[in-house]
């Protein structure tokens, strides 16, 4: 995939987002009016009504999978979405519109971490960095409704712990497809192909997930960890919605502070051409997930062990080693 | 028609169309914008004949962050510039007309399949026959049809799930609305006569569903640029009532009432017009592409079908064309007598739609083609990766073989789902493979084996590989410069002749003698080969070589003239890049159940055919 904004990390960009927790089962009323300035943790909507998911019979493949109602994993479903509960802005900026369904559109400046795969509603919460057991830093308190950043691969147990802990969302590098399917109890192919991700929300566990590197056991790049560390404690907006056909991808939108917003900084327009010096990620093959810089671009096609000939580049990986790969398996990330 | 292109330096600004006619264009650029890859070819005059001069490829740039299909086209053109040394674009525009220096082109044409298929919901009194006819009407397009029969119709015709209580009817309405939300159709087709016990109620309910869906979208704040198009092919006496009911919610177009194959043409034309307006013309950058060309971009499926029909009639033979793309798989059969069977499966391919193949056929059907053991998790991981990164090329032999296994199943699925009365009897004299995984197969034997496994032809057939991927482009060229299309097709498009295949069939006991093949080469040399059942033999017969063939099958084996009947070719057969292939594995092809045995046989066949 090419990231919708060009690169996987965007440190400063104007954004306009509709604040809507997702799904067709909610009715909300706005608590702010158009033109108002809002802060990330400020409530901007109140939930008026939640419709219980109906127990639908088995339906043809094109319809929703049957809801499993109260037996969804995680009895905490609904604690953050009870009638009368409020929804925080997640962004710092100005309200520019109130929509017919009661949602609020906010415009501001933010940093964005683009994900490859994700799932779940749009949620807002403070970014909290998870510390592995035994690390030198002790684990800080993880507040309910936090967006937990796990700077590495997830597994099924970790997701279940996150769900039962009342965490609103998880940002991690990757997870195996088997563990993710076991947690979501749905076919990932259906999830990725669904043209309207909002339709599935009612049947999924109430935990938003964003994977920066996708499926497998790929580590999170250092630059991504550094950016997330920089903004620890900041209330951010996380959306897990993914639809390949509708070109919807998960994202973590981190509002810039007032001081950062006042800075006169020109940010370069992300370039997506594969050029010498471009920071790239290998997205397939034996070195999937490896990050490096393009060192040399071959003018003639190169032969690979599969027998395929393709235009290729030599990249220098983060550990200094050199790798020759076809251009189509590279994505520019910076 | 004025073509907005950049005039070459030194040229006076004037209407390019007045300076030449398409038929006399000296240089033609043709682009095929697929879902994942954009291919551009430069055609030029060489000694009075149009020939392929160079070609380039680049990722399609319809999606974010580019959102402009012209960027990918220009990147592909820049590859051609590197090859030819001529300048063809300047400041993001195509240079025209062609100069004495060779810079620039006279004509630019496009075929587009980026933008996805048109999604059509079929509503009303949808009998199985009408559902089949609706699918046939759009079978030559990149289209998906989804049938949603009205509750009244279903209740009368019974679905075997008990009585239709009011609660059940209410649930059915909710379910249908959910389906509309999920499908987000481009258009609706209302069908059915009012001659069932339900009367006109199914037609009324079809309209009500459309209204409910549109109101639902408004409530959710979904903005529509135009009203939902509705093709009304139902009972003629209710057309005005339907128009009144849908007024303000949908844009109703009346087409001939769909009752039989005779009405397929009008429905197909109406659907094609919608596809061009609501899918192709919505591709970002379309306006710019349109301005570059004297003819509107054509759908790529239409381009391929034009060529197949032409080849069948021009060469007076039955032709089957196979195209396994990233999002769509097409198998088109054109007969020498004018019969045409298009099978376009817009939901499966080996790029973003590879997941649909796995869901429809399962792990075992894909894994059966692999000469190694693979876990379900590894296969699923492969599928996810291809869905998210459809542009990647396989760097390992393992990944290549997995991709080719999926391609086999894509073709098989397309033929299975598109099969009807005529396709079963169709015997191809020529099989033409184009685009994607077939055209990019590193070894010719891989492409040939893939086609033999997937299509399972019988008798004698020739195979050709369109490695330059020109076939789907030439249909677009033919709309403005038919002479160029014909000449390039004959000179360059079908150059990679794989060879002739002889496929005996019938009762073939395993390990027994199936047939003897005598080959008499043009230089007088003769060889005789005994072929055992369950095996593949490759007899050397190179490209530009010819030979006379005599077949002596075993008593229970048929080579096209009846069991045990000998056959001697009236004319010499042509060789190819693989050679003369005798495929005596049996039809239908049955693979061993035991994994080790099956993998050993697959390896053996791959080695013999050079895969």
Tab-separated table of C-alpha atoms in Angstrom, chain A:
chain	number	residue	atom	x	y	z
A	1	UNK	CA	0.000	0.000	0.000
A	2	UNK	CA	1.042	3.583	-0.421
A	3	UNK	CA	-0.005	5.457	2.675
A	4	UNK	CA	-2.908	7.815	1.996
A	5	UNK	CA	-0.802	10.798	3.067
A	6	UNK	CA	2.295	9.517	1.318
A	7	UNK	CA	4.402	8.476	4.294
A	8	UNK	CA	3.767	6.340	7.339
A	9	UNK	CA	4.600	9.219	9.684
A	10	UNK	CA	3.567	12.798	9.137
A	11	UNK	CA	4.874	15.125	11.799
A	12	UNK	CA	2.724	18.144	11.028
A	13	UNK	CA	-0.320	18.426	8.846
A	14	UNK	CA	-3.652	20.213	8.811
A	15	UNK	CA	-6.444	17.743	9.497
A	16	UNK	CA	-10.212	17.797	9.402
A	17	UNK	CA	-11.905	14.893	11.110
A	18	UNK	CA	-15.482	13.974	11.904
A	19	UNK	CA	-15.650	12.951	15.556
A	20	UNK	CA	-17.937	9.974	15.434
A	21	UNK	CA	-17.435	6.826	17.470
A	22	UNK	CA	-18.640	4.767	14.543
A	23	UNK	CA	-21.457	2.383	13.785
A	24	UNK	CA	-25.137	2.740	13.070
A	25	UNK	CA	-26.235	1.935	16.600
A	26	UNK	CA	-25.702	5.344	18.182
A	27	UNK	CA	-27.577	8.565	18.428
A	28	UNK	CA	-25.629	11.555	19.745
A	29	UNK	CA	-26.114	15.205	20.505
A	30	UNK	CA	-23.347	17.747	20.065
A	31	UNK	CA	-22.178	19.669	23.121
A	32	UNK	CA	-20.409	22.368	21.127
A	33	UNK	CA	-21.438	24.584	18.298
A	34	UNK	CA	-19.800	25.405	15.001
A	35	UNK	CA	-16.945	27.860	15.410
A	36	UNK	CA	-16.063	26.772	18.946
A	37	UNK	CA	-12.434	26.058	19.866
A	38	UNK	CA	-11.971	22.676	21.502
A	39	UNK	CA	-9.257	20.856	23.400
A	40	UNK	CA	-8.490	17.130	22.969
A	41	UNK	CA	-9.934	15.979	26.263
A	42	UNK	CA	-12.959	18.263	26.089
A	43	UNK	CA	-16.334	16.498	25.713
A	44	UNK	CA	-17.924	17.457	22.404
A	45	UNK	CA	-20.818	14.983	22.122
A	46	UNK	CA	-23.162	13.070	24.395
A	47	UNK	CA	-24.608	9.650	23.608
A	48	UNK	CA	-28.399	9.771	23.648
A	49	UNK	CA	-29.258	6.276	22.544
A	50	UNK	CA	-27.624	2.955	21.882
A	51	UNK	CA	-29.486	0.255	20.007
A	52	UNK	CA	-28.838	-3.268	21.221
A	53	UNK	CA	-27.361	-5.495	18.503
A	54	UNK	CA	-30.131	-7.723	17.189
A	55	UNK	CA	-29.629	-11.430	17.155
A	56	UNK	CA	-29.773	-11.919	13.408
A	57	UNK	CA	-30.079	-15.406	11.956
A	58	UNK	CA	-27.343	-16.736	9.713
A	59	UNK	CA	-27.302	-14.587	6.633
A	60	UNK	CA	-25.713	-14.967	3.227
A	61	UNK	CA	-22.067	-14.127	2.949
A	62	UNK	CA	-22.696	-10.630	1.688
A	63	UNK	CA	-24.516	-9.600	4.855
A	64	UNK	CA	-23.204	-9.207	8.366
A	65	UNK	CA	-21.977	-12.241	10.253
A	66	UNK	CA	-24.529	-13.167	12.910
A	67	UNK	CA	-24.176	-11.060	15.995
A	68	UNK	CA	-23.367	-13.096	19.072
A	69	UNK	CA	-24.969	-10.560	21.391
A	70	UNK	CA	-24.070	-10.731	25.056
A	71	UNK	CA	-21.520	-13.519	24.567
A	72	UNK	CA	-19.032	-11.129	22.936
A	73	UNK	CA	-15.631	-11.478	24.591
A	74	UNK	CA	-15.283	-8.749	27.146
A	75	UNK	CA	-18.250	-8.000	29.330
A	76	UNK	CA	-17.030	-4.435	29.498
A	77	UNK	CA	-18.668	-3.686	26.143
A	78	UNK	CA	-20.740	-0.606	26.567
A	79	UNK	CA	-18.962	0.863	29.612
A	80	UNK	CA	-17.506	3.606	27.482
A	81	UNK	CA	-20.617	3.975	25.449
A	82	UNK	CA	-23.423	4.054	27.923
A	83	UNK	CA	-26.320	6.329	27.334
A	84	UNK	CA	-25.447	9.728	28.694
A	85	UNK	CA	-21.703	9.263	28.485
A	86	UNK	CA	-19.699	11.911	26.700
A	87	UNK	CA	-17.211	11.702	23.883
A	88	UNK	CA	-13.975	13.675	23.960
A	89	UNK	CA	-12.774	15.693	20.983
A	90	UNK	CA	-9.439	13.982	20.567
A	91	UNK	CA	-8.213	16.993	18.591
A	92	UNK	CA	-7.226	20.556	19.326
A	93	UNK	CA	-8.815	22.988	16.929
A	94	UNK	CA	-12.022	24.544	15.729
A	95	UNK	CA	-15.407	22.957	15.195
A	96	UNK	CA	-16.304	23.660	11.598
A	97	UNK	CA	-19.546	21.723	11.229
A	98	UNK	CA	-22.210	19.741	13.046
A	99	UNK	CA	-23.595	16.889	10.928
A	100	UNK	CA	-27.123	15.545	10.642
A	101	UNK	CA	-26.336	12.562	12.819
A	102	UNK	CA	-25.057	14.774	15.623
A	103	UNK	CA	-21.360	14.331	15.038
A	104	UNK	CA	-18.832	17.137	15.170
A	105	UNK	CA	-16.238	18.015	12.497
A	106	UNK	CA	-13.039	19.480	13.912
A	107	UNK	CA	-10.141	21.108	12.102
A	108	UNK	CA	-6.656	21.427	13.552
A	109	UNK	CA	-2.963	20.617	13.249
A	110	UNK	CA	-1.693	17.163	14.081
A	111	UNK	CA	0.937	14.506	13.652
A	112	UNK	CA	-0.311	11.293	12.078
A	113	UNK	CA	0.860	7.715	12.419
A	114	UNK	CA	-0.608	5.720	9.543
A	115	UNK	CA	-1.382	2.075	10.129
A	116	UNK	CA	-1.402	-0.831	7.724
A	117	UNK	CA	-4.217	-2.808	9.284
A	118	UNK	CA	-6.595	-1.999	12.079
A	119	UNK	CA	-10.021	-2.549	13.495
A	120	UNK	CA	-12.441	-0.776	15.768
A	121	UNK	CA	-14.228	2.447	16.443
A	122	UNK	CA	-12.793	5.905	16.575
A	123	UNK	CA	-11.701	6.508	20.170
A	124	UNK	CA	-9.823	9.203	22.043
A	125	UNK	CA	-7.534	8.762	25.014
A	126	UNK	CA	-4.123	9.544	26.487
A	127	UNK	CA	-1.155	7.882	24.803
A	128	UNK	CA	0.457	5.516	27.280
A	129	UNK	CA	3.632	3.595	26.516
A	130	UNK	CA	3.596	-0.022	27.641
A	131	UNK	CA	6.718	-1.207	29.434
A	132	UNK	CA	7.641	-4.850	29.027
A	133	UNK	CA	7.921	-6.783	32.305
A	134	UNK	CA	11.444	-6.584	33.606
A	135	UNK	CA	12.315	-3.344	31.866
A	136	UNK	CA	14.287	-0.696	33.691
A	137	UNK	CA	11.368	1.722	33.691
A	138	UNK	CA	8.521	0.581	35.834
A	139	UNK	CA	5.085	0.427	34.229
A	140	UNK	CA	3.321	3.700	34.747
A	141	UNK	CA	-0.327	3.721	35.644
A	142	UNK	CA	-2.526	2.953	32.642
A	143	UNK	CA	-5.728	4.936	32.991
A	144	UNK	CA	-9.051	3.517	31.763
A	145	UNK	CA	-9.741	4.642	28.243
A	146	UNK	CA	-6.033	4.961	27.452
A	147	UNK	CA	-4.495	4.384	24.048
A	148	UNK	CA	-1.785	1.876	24.859
A	149	UNK	CA	1.322	1.896	22.689
A	150	UNK	CA	3.066	-1.474	22.498
A	151	UNK	CA	6.384	-0.949	20.671
A	152	UNK	CA	6.436	-4.467	19.276
A	153	UNK	CA	4.276	-7.390	18.161
A	154	UNK	CA	1.080	-8.308	19.966
A	155	UNK	CA	-0.392	-11.683	20.764
A	156	UNK	CA	-3.820	-12.990	21.707
A	157	UNK	CA	-3.185	-12.891	25.463
A	158	UNK	CA	-2.066	-9.297	25.351
A	159	UNK	CA	-5.183	-8.280	23.459
A	160	UNK	CA	-7.421	-10.028	25.941
A	161	UNK	CA	-5.648	-8.344	28.848
A	162	UNK	CA	-6.043	-4.988	27.147
A	163	UNK	CA	-9.745	-5.604	26.596
A	164	UNK	CA	-10.428	-6.573	30.205
A	165	UNK	CA	-8.370	-3.633	31.487
A	166	UNK	CA	-10.729	-1.078	30.013
A	167	UNK	CA	-8.171	0.273	27.560
A	168	UNK	CA	-9.801	2.032	24.621
A	169	UNK	CA	-7.211	1.245	21.979
A	170	UNK	CA	-3.865	-0.380	21.242
A	171	UNK	CA	-1.179	0.792	18.841
A	172	UNK	CA	1.360	-1.937	18.107
A	173	UNK	CA	3.632	-3.060	15.312
A	174	UNK	CA	2.079	-6.349	14.240
A	175	UNK	CA	0.260	-9.530	15.210
A	176	UNK	CA	-0.127	-12.929	13.597
A	177	UNK	CA	-3.265	-13.331	11.516
A	178	UNK	CA	-4.260	-16.357	13.571
A	179	UNK	CA	-4.171	-14.463	16.883
A	180	UNK	CA	-6.015	-11.478	15.443
A	181	UNK	CA	-8.753	-13.665	13.985
A	182	UNK	CA	-9.050	-15.535	17.273
A	183	UNK	CA	-9.507	-12.254	19.144
A	184	UNK	CA	-11.940	-10.701	16.682
A	185	UNK	CA	-13.755	-13.949	15.952
A	186	UNK	CA	-14.169	-12.936	12.355
A	187	UNK	CA	-12.519	-13.710	9.027
A	188	UNK	CA	-9.808	-11.146	8.338
A	189	UNK	CA	-10.471	-11.360	4.610
A	190	UNK	CA	-14.051	-10.226	5.210
A	191	UNK	CA	-12.793	-7.489	7.470
A	192	UNK	CA	-10.338	-6.122	4.914
A	193	UNK	CA	-12.814	-6.417	2.051
A	194	UNK	CA	-15.801	-4.888	3.791
A	195	UNK	CA	-16.718	-1.770	1.844
A	196	UNK	CA	-18.348	-0.209	4.892
A	197	UNK	CA	-16.317	-0.876	8.079
A	198	UNK	CA	-18.982	0.746	10.239
A	199	UNK	CA	-21.265	-2.209	9.608
A	200	UNK	CA	-18.993	-4.624	11.439
A	201	UNK	CA	-18.388	-2.514	14.536
A	202	UNK	CA	-21.293	-3.870	16.531
A	203	UNK	CA	-20.013	-7.422	16.245
A	204	UNK	CA	-16.381	-6.810	17.167
A	205	UNK	CA	-14.778	-6.543	20.605
A	206	UNK	CA	-14.794	-2.957	21.876
A	207	UNK	CA	-11.059	-2.421	21.505
A	208	UNK	CA	-9.599	-0.332	18.704
A	209	UNK	CA	-6.401	-1.716	17.232
A	210	UNK	CA	-3.875	-0.138	14.904
A	211	UNK	CA	-0.945	-2.144	13.535
A	212	UNK	CA	1.837	-0.025	12.107
A	213	UNK	CA	3.537	-2.859	10.229
A	214	UNK	CA	0.632	-5.217	9.585
A	215	UNK	CA	0.407	-8.961	10.064
A	216	UNK	CA	3.233	-11.174	11.255
A	217	UNK	CA	5.935	-10.547	13.850
A	218	UNK	CA	7.535	-7.378	12.567
A	219	UNK	CA	9.040	-4.905	15.031
A	220	UNK	CA	8.019	-1.260	15.206
A	221	UNK	CA	10.542	1.069	13.537
A	222	UNK	CA	12.587	3.202	15.861
A	223	UNK	CA	11.354	6.440	14.299
A	224	UNK	CA	7.759	5.482	15.059
A	225	UNK	CA	8.610	4.586	18.668
A	226	UNK	CA	10.434	7.900	19.069
A	227	UNK	CA	7.476	9.888	17.786
A	228	UNK	CA	5.041	8.086	20.065
A	229	UNK	CA	7.353	8.538	23.056
A	230	UNK	CA	7.500	12.231	22.337
A	231	UNK	CA	3.741	12.504	22.689
A	232	UNK	CA	3.185	10.222	25.672
A	233	UNK	CA	0.376	11.463	27.852
A	234	UNK	CA	-1.224	13.478	25.048
A	235	UNK	CA	-4.876	12.745	24.302
A	236	UNK	CA	-5.029	11.537	20.726
A	237	UNK	CA	-7.614	10.215	18.281
A	238	UNK	CA	-7.334	6.618	17.145
A	239	UNK	CA	-9.333	5.022	14.357
A	240	UNK	CA	-8.961	1.364	13.427
A	241	UNK	CA	-11.308	1.280	10.422
A	242	UNK	CA	-9.759	-0.584	7.491
A	243	UNK	CA	-11.258	-1.224	4.099
A	244	UNK	CA	-9.005	-1.980	1.152
A	245	UNK	CA	-11.806	-1.572	-1.360
A	246	UNK	CA	-12.881	1.786	0.062
A	247	UNK	CA	-9.234	2.801	0.664
A	248	UNK	CA	-9.794	3.462	4.337
A	249	UNK	CA	-6.785	2.879	6.559
A	250	UNK	CA	-6.286	3.090	10.313
A	251	UNK	CA	-4.629	6.177	11.763
A	252	UNK	CA	-3.516	7.727	15.015
A	253	UNK	CA	-4.017	11.493	14.955
A	254	UNK	CA	-1.981	13.277	17.612
A	255	UNK	CA	-2.954	16.936	18.133
A	256	UNK	CA	-0.035	19.324	18.232
A	257	UNK	CA	0.367	21.424	21.329
A	258	UNK	CA	-0.384	25.139	21.225
A	259	UNK	CA	3.338	25.874	21.242
A	260	UNK	CA	3.946	23.539	18.325
A	261	UNK	CA	1.049	25.064	16.446
A	262	UNK	CA	2.583	28.510	16.841
A	263	UNK	CA	5.923	27.400	15.421
A	264	UNK	CA	6.638	28.577	11.917
A	265	UNK	CA	7.836	25.323	10.510
A	266	UNK	CA	7.551	24.376	6.876
A	267	UNK	CA	6.932	20.677	6.497
A	268	UNK	CA	7.892	19.083	3.191
A	269	UNK	CA	5.190	17.591	1.013
A	270	UNK	CA	5.676	13.820	1.232
A	271	UNK	CA	7.373	12.503	-1.861
A	272	UNK	CA	6.396	9.046	-2.946
A	273	UNK	CA	8.818	8.471	-5.819
A	274	UNK	CA	11.443	5.846	-5.176
A	275	UNK	CA	14.655	7.826	-5.420
A	276	UNK	CA	18.140	7.520	-4.133
A	277	UNK	CA	18.159	8.410	-0.442
A	278	UNK	CA	14.465	7.656	0.081
A	279	UNK	CA	13.560	5.886	3.301
A	280	UNK	CA	11.703	2.694	2.371
A	281	UNK	CA	10.177	-0.397	3.858
A	282	UNK	CA	10.275	-3.874	2.321
A	283	UNK	CA	6.680	-5.098	2.207
A	284	UNK	CA	7.106	-8.654	0.986
A	285	UNK	CA	9.506	-11.540	0.832
A	286	UNK	CA	12.156	-12.804	3.229
A	287	UNK	CA	13.002	-9.296	4.445
A	288	UNK	CA	9.455	-8.158	4.975
A	289	UNK	CA	9.310	-5.245	7.410
A	290	UNK	CA	12.963	-4.254	6.998
A	291	UNK	CA	13.547	-0.515	6.779
A	292	UNK	CA	16.404	1.148	4.944
A	293	UNK	CA	17.488	3.833	2.504
A	294	UNK	CA	17.786	3.449	-1.250
A	295	UNK	CA	21.460	3.350	-1.981
A	296	UNK	CA	21.366	2.726	-5.718
A	297	UNK	CA	18.734	2.361	-8.441
A	298	UNK	CA	19.541	-0.145	-11.188
A	299	UNK	CA	18.769	1.025	-14.697
A	300	UNK	CA	18.446	-2.523	-16.027
A	301	UNK	CA	16.129	-5.204	-14.747
A	302	UNK	CA	17.656	-7.598	-12.232
A	303	UNK	CA	17.057	-11.336	-11.976
A	304	UNK	CA	15.656	-12.741	-8.748
A	305	UNK	CA	15.582	-16.347	-7.443
A	306	UNK	CA	11.979	-16.720	-8.584
A	307	UNK	CA	13.124	-16.170	-12.163
A	308	UNK	CA	11.309	-12.861	-12.292
A	309	UNK	CA	13.137	-9.907	-13.796
A	310	UNK	CA	12.233	-6.491	-12.438
A	311	UNK	CA	13.555	-2.996	-11.949
A	312	UNK	CA	15.404	-3.043	-8.657
A	313	UNK	CA	17.061	-0.992	-5.986
A	314	UNK	CA	19.882	-1.620	-3.560
A	315	UNK	CA	18.920	-0.546	-0.076
A	316	UNK	CA	21.044	-0.087	3.014
A	317	UNK	CA	19.222	-1.485	6.003
A	318	UNK	CA	19.262	-0.030	9.479
A	319	UNK	CA	21.942	-2.536	10.505
A	320	UNK	CA	24.184	-1.419	7.660
A	321	UNK	CA	23.743	-4.471	5.459
A	322	UNK	CA	22.870	-4.135	1.768
A	323	UNK	CA	19.935	-5.764	0.065
A	324	UNK	CA	18.801	-5.841	-3.571
A	325	UNK	CA	15.034	-5.972	-3.994
A	326	UNK	CA	12.542	-5.319	-6.791
A	327	UNK	CA	11.050	-1.847	-6.766
A	328	UNK	CA	7.456	-3.121	-6.440
A	329	UNK	CA	8.180	-4.570	-2.985
A	330	UNK	CA	9.301	-1.199	-1.615
A	331	UNK	CA	7.072	1.418	-0.017
A	332	UNK	CA	8.401	4.839	0.637
A	333	UNK	CA	7.902	5.832	4.261
A	334	UNK	CA	10.012	8.958	4.486
